[in-house]
XYZ file of N, CA and C in Angstrom:
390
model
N 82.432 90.793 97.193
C 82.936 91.342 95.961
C 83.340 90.194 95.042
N 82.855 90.220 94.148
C 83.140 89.299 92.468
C 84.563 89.063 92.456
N 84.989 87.964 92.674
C 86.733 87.714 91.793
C 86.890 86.855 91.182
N 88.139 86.962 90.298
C 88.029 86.658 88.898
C 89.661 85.514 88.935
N 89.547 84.566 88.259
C 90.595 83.637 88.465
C 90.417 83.181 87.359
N 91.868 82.423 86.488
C 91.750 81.613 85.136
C 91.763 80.188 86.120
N 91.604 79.184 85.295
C 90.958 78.022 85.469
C 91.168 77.055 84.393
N 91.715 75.667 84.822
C 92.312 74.913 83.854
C 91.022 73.588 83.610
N 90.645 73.530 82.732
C 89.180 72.887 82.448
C 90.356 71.575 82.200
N 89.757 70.267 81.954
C 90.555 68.984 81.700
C 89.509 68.086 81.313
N 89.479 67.573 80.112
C 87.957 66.864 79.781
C 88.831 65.585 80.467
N 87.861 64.863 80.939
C 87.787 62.619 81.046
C 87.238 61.967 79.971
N 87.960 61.108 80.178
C 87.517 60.445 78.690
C 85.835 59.470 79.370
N 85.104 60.079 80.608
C 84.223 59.622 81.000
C 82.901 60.539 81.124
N 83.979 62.153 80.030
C 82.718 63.381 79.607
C 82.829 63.920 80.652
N 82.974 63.735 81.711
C 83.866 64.384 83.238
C 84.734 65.205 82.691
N 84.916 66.912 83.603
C 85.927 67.653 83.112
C 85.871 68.165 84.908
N 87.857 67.613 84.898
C 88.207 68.169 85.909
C 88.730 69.732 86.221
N 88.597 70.409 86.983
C 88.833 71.969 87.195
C 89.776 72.035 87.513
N 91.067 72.979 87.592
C 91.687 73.043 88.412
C 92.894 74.906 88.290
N 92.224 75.279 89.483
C 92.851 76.547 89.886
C 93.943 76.490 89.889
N 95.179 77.408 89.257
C 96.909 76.989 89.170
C 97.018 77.885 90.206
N 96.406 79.086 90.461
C 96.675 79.835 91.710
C 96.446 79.816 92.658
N 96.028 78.880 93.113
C 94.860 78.379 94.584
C 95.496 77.183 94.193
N 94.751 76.588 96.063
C 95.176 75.527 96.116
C 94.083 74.658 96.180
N 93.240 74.253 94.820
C 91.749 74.021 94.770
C 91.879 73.230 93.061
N 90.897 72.430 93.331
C 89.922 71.480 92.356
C 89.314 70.603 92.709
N 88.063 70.607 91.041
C 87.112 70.267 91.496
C 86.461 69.500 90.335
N 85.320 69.025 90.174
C 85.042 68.575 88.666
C 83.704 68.224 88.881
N 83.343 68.377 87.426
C 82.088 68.457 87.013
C 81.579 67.802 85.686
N 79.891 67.172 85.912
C 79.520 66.089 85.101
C 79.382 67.385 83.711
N 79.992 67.105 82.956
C 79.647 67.866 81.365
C 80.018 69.739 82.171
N 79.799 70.148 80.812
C 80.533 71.615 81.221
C 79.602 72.586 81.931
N 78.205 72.262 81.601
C 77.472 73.221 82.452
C 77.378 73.269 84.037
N 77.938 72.367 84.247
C 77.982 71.551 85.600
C 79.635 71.572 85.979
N 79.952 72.006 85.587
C 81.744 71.631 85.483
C 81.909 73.485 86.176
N 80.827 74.060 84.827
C 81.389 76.025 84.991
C 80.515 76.020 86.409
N 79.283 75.365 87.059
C 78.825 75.415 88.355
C 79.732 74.857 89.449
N 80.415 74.068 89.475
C 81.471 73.213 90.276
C 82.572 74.243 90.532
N 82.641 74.694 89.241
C 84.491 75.754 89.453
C 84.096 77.085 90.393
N 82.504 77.549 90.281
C 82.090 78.806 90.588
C 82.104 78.494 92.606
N 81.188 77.224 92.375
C 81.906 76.730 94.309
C 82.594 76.758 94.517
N 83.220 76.104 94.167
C 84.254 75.509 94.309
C 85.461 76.757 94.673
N 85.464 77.977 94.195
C 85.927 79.308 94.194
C 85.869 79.896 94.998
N 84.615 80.348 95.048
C 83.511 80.631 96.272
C 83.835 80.483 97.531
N 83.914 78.914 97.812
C 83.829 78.329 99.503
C 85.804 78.222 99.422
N 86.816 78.673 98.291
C 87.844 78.607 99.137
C 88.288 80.129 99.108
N 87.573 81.208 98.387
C 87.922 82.640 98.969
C 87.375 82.827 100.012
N 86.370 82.420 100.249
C 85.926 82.577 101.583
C 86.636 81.806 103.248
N 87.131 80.573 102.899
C 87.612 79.907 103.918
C 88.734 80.838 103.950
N 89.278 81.259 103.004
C 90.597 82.246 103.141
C 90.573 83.454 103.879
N 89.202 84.321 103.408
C 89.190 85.370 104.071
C 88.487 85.044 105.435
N 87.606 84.100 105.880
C 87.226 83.692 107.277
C 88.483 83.829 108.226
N 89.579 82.934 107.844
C 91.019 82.559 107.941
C 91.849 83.742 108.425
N 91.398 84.790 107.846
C 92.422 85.780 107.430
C 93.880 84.984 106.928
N 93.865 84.382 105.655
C 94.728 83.876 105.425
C 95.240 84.829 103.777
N 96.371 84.943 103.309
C 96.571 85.865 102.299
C 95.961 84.850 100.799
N 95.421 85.718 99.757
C 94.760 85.229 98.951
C 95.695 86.068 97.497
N 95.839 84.709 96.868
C 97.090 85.578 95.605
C 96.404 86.035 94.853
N 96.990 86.715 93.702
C 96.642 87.947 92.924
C 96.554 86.742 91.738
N 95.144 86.869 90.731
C 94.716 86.355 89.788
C 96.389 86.046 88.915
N 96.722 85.046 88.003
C 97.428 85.128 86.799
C 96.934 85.346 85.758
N 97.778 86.251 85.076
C 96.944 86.256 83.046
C 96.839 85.262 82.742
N 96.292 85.199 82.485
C 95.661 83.860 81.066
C 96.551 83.714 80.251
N 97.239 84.544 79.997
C 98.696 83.716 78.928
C 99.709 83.499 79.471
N 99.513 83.214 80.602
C 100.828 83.199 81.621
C 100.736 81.615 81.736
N 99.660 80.719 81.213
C 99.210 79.175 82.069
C 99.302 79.100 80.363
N 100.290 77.837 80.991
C 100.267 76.266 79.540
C 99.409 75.064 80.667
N 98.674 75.095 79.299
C 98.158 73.808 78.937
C 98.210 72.378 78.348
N 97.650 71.346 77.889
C 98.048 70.223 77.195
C 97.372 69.512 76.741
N 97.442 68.818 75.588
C 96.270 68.129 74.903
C 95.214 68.996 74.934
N 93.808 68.518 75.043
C 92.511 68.591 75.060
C 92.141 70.271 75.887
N 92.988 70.278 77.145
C 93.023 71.171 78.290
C 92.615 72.362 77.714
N 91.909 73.616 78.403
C 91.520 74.815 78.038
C 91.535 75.496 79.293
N 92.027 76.969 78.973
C 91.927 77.921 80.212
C 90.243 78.994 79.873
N 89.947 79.017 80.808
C 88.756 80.078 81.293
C 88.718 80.885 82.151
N 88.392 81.816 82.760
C 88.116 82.430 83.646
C 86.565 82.564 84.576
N 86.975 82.005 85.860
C 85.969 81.833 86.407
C 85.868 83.370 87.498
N 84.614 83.425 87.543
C 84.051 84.490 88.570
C 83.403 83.950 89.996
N 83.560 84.258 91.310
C 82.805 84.172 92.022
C 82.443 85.185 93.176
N 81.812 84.733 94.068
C 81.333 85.687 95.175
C 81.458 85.328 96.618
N 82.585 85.385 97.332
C 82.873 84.474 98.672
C 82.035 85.184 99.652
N 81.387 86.375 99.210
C 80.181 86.688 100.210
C 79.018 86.217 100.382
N 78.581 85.254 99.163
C 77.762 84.844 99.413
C 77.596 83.348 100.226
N 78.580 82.943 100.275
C 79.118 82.159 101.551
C 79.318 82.580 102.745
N 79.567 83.874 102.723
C 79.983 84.168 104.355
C 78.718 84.621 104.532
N 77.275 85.209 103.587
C 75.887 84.957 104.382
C 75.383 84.088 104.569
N 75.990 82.574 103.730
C 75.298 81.242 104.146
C 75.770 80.861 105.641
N 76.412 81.169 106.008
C 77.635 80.394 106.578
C 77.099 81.285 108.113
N 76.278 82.692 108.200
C 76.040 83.330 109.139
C 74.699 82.393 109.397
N 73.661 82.394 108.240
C 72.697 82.103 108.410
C 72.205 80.529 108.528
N 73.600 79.512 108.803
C 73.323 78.205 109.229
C 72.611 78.045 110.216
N 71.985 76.765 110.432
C 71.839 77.050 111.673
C 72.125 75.988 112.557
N 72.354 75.963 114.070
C 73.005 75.356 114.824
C 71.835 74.946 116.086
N 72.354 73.483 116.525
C 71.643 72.744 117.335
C 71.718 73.644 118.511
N 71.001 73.820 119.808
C 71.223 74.075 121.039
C 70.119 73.251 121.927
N 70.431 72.858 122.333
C 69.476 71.747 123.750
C 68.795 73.249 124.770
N 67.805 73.152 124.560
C 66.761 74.074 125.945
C 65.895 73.480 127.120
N 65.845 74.338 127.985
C 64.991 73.550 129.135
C 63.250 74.477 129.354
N 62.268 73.739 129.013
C 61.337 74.890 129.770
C 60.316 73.318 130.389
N 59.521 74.402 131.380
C 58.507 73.708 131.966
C 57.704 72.680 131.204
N 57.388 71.195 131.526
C 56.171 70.299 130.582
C 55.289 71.296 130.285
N 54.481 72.012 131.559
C 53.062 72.187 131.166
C 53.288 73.064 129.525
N 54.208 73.783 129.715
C 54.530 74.971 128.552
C 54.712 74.478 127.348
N 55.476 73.245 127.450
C 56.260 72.237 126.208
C 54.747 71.682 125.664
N 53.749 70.981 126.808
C 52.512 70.572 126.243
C 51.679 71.452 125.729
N 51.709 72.946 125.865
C 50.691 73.896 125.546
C 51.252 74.537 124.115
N 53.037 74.272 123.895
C 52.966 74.610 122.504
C 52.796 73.309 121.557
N 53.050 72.710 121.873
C 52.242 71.008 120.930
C 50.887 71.432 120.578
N 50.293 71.541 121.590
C 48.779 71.653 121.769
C 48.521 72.506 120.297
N 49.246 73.721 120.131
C 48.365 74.781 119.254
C 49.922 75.008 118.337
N 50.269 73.734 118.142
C 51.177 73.491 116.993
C 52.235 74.279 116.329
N 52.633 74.935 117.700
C 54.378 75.751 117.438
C 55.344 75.516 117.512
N 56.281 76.165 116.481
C 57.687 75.556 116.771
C 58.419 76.161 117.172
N 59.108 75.815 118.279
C 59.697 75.898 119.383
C 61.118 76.675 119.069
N 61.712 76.368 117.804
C 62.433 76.653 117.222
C 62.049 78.113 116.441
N 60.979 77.793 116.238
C 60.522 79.626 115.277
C 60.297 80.726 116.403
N 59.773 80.296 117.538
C 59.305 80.842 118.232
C 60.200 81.152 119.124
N 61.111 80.384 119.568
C 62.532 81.547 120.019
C 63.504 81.913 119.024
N 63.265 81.638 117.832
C 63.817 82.497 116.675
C 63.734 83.539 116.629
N 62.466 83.936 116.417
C 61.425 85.539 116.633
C 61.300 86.222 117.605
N 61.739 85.215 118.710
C 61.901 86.515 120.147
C 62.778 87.103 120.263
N 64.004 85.732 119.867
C 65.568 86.956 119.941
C 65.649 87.508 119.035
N 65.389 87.728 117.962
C 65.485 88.692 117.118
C 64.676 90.183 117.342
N 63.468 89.599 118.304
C 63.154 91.000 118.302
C 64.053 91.555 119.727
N 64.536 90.820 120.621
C 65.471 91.149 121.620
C 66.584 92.000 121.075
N 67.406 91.138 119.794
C 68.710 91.303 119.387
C 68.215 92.891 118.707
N 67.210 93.076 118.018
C 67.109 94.160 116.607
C 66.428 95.011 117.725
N 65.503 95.047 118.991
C 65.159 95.997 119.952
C 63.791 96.129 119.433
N 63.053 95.452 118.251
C 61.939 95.676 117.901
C 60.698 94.664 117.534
């Protein structure tokens, strides 16, 4: 589900604009702003999600006129999606060391399979029954 947070933009005098969430405990920064509004949207992202992985409590957005700013500084509101992290995050994938017979190991070389796809696709049809 989409959530919505204000967001304290901070230009550098190096065209760098640092991010920074007043309600979270998060920032982040980004080269120029198109890259800055991509940085804040991760950056969002991977810590609602570490939160809800966590089961850790996640605070309730502030209004936007509730946050001072200074100089240059600007508030925005950023959106993100911590689900789409928790499908990256299912669909990593992880080392495991296996044992099978040479002759078998030489016969999938031979006709150029991977070993890795190919018990990919079995347990899945194990796991799904089909």
């Amino acid at each position: 589900m989409t959530k919505i947070y204000p967001a304290i933009f901070s230009p550098n005098d190096d065209g760098s604009i640092t991010i920074d969430f007043p309600d979270l405990e998060c920032t982040t920064e980004g080269r120029g702003l198109e890259n800055a509004i991509f940085m804040a949207r991760d950056c969002l992202a991977l810590w609602l999600d570490t939160q809800e992985m966590y089961e850790r409590p996640i605070p309730a957005p502030s209004p936007v006129s509730a946050i001072q700013v200074d100089g240059d500084d600007y508030v925005t509101l950023i959106d993100a999606d911590p689900e789409v992290y928790a499908r990256q995050r299912k669909n990593t994938a992880v080392r495991r060391t296996i044992s099978l017979p040479k002759w078998l190991d030489e016969e999938a070389a031979f006709r150029h399979l991977s070993l890795s796809a190919v018990l990919q696709d079995a347990l899945t049809v194990i796991v799904n029954g089909s």
